[in-house]
Amino acid sequence: MTLFVWGYLPEYEKERDDILDAVDSVFRSGKLVLGPSVKSFEAEFAAYHGVPHCAGVDNGTNAIVLALRVLGVGPGDEVITVSNTAAPTVLAIDAVGAKPVFVDIHEDTYLMDVAQVAAAITERTRCLLPVHLYGQCVDMAPLEALAAQHNLPILEDCAQAHGARHHGRIAGSMGKAAAFSFYPTKVLGAYGDGGAVITSDAEVDASLRRLRYYGMESQYYVVATPGYNSRLDEVQAEILRRKLVRLDQYIEGRRAIAARYAEAFADTDLITPAIAPGNTHVYYVYVVRHPRRDQIIEALKSEYDISLNISYPWPVHTQSGFAHLGYGKGSLPVTEAVADEIFSLPMYPSLSVADQERTIDAVRSILAKV
Ligand SMILES: *Cc1c(COP(=O)(O)O)cnc(C)c1O
């Protein structure tokens, strides 16, 4: 059977009774939209992060869109982020009419090179948007210093970093606001789409709640700004509640898989993930690097029926849909070099030891040949 980088089916088999009970309990509750499950999940997800507020939204992309709008980002403004990210980070900036400004990444962690941010700040900069990519956090202290100096809000993109720690702080608790995705593959995944914005700022939270609900505080009356229908679904919220209590277990599972990979490839020329000082990695994806990446992927597919993935094969600034941003090839050299050589190994908590060993053996035999 084809082995993929992601898979939720083994987990579903294990948790099926709980998941089906969650669905049934919502269907029987008589309240299908913005009911008790969303409310409880918001309280529990906020508590997990030690912050007072959480607003559930329909997906991670809209979590960023709504948060940017609430932070006052709009047409003509600039938002500093990275090109090595899931396109939605950048789509969200585009959706509010702002201009994404990219800085390059670190060669070892593939995360935002914060030392380049100062030079990217202009009088139009309205927000700093670090992406805690792959499951570990951007170096926050120098970014926070810049944010304070220039009076700029930080919006953390935490779509890949549920539960990640940074010098003892948890991802999502460090910025003015933080956006999460609960896309099924994510470290905390729903059985469909979902997202959330957490914050310590009561006003940010109140504005977010209005924006996700047409701009209303209560039915039929748009208070200040026309909004969206961007609510977290009640069924997904109840499933997420059930899974949130197991989040730390999922993370432990991912970390155990990562430890086995690191050990298995220590004596090879495959570059395994570097962990930045002070970080606890949650391994949303297990990204490795090799100059003959394409050959390795092809051989794994054709000889071993292992179908790998690349996160991400095309840096956002090189995609034709973003040509209008004016970043030519060569403008972000580290981002571009890394994108040609990275790929991801199977990583999800319910990945069996047998399947991981099958992957390790296959990759090792291919490495011996390429
Ligand atoms: C998944 C992801 C998003 C978007 O989340 P969706 O729920 O798919 O809309 C945004 N940013 C990053 C870094 C992601 O990985």
GROMACS .gro file of C-alpha atoms in nm, residues 109 247 314 320 336 350:
model
    6
  109THR     CA    1   1.625   2.621   1.021
  247LEU     CA    2  -0.258   1.739   2.179
  314TRP     CA    3   0.786   2.682  -0.512
  320SER     CA    4   0.317   3.328  -1.131
  336GLU     CA    5   1.525   2.958  -0.350
  350SER     CA    6  -0.028   0.731   1.421
   0.00000   0.00000   0.00000
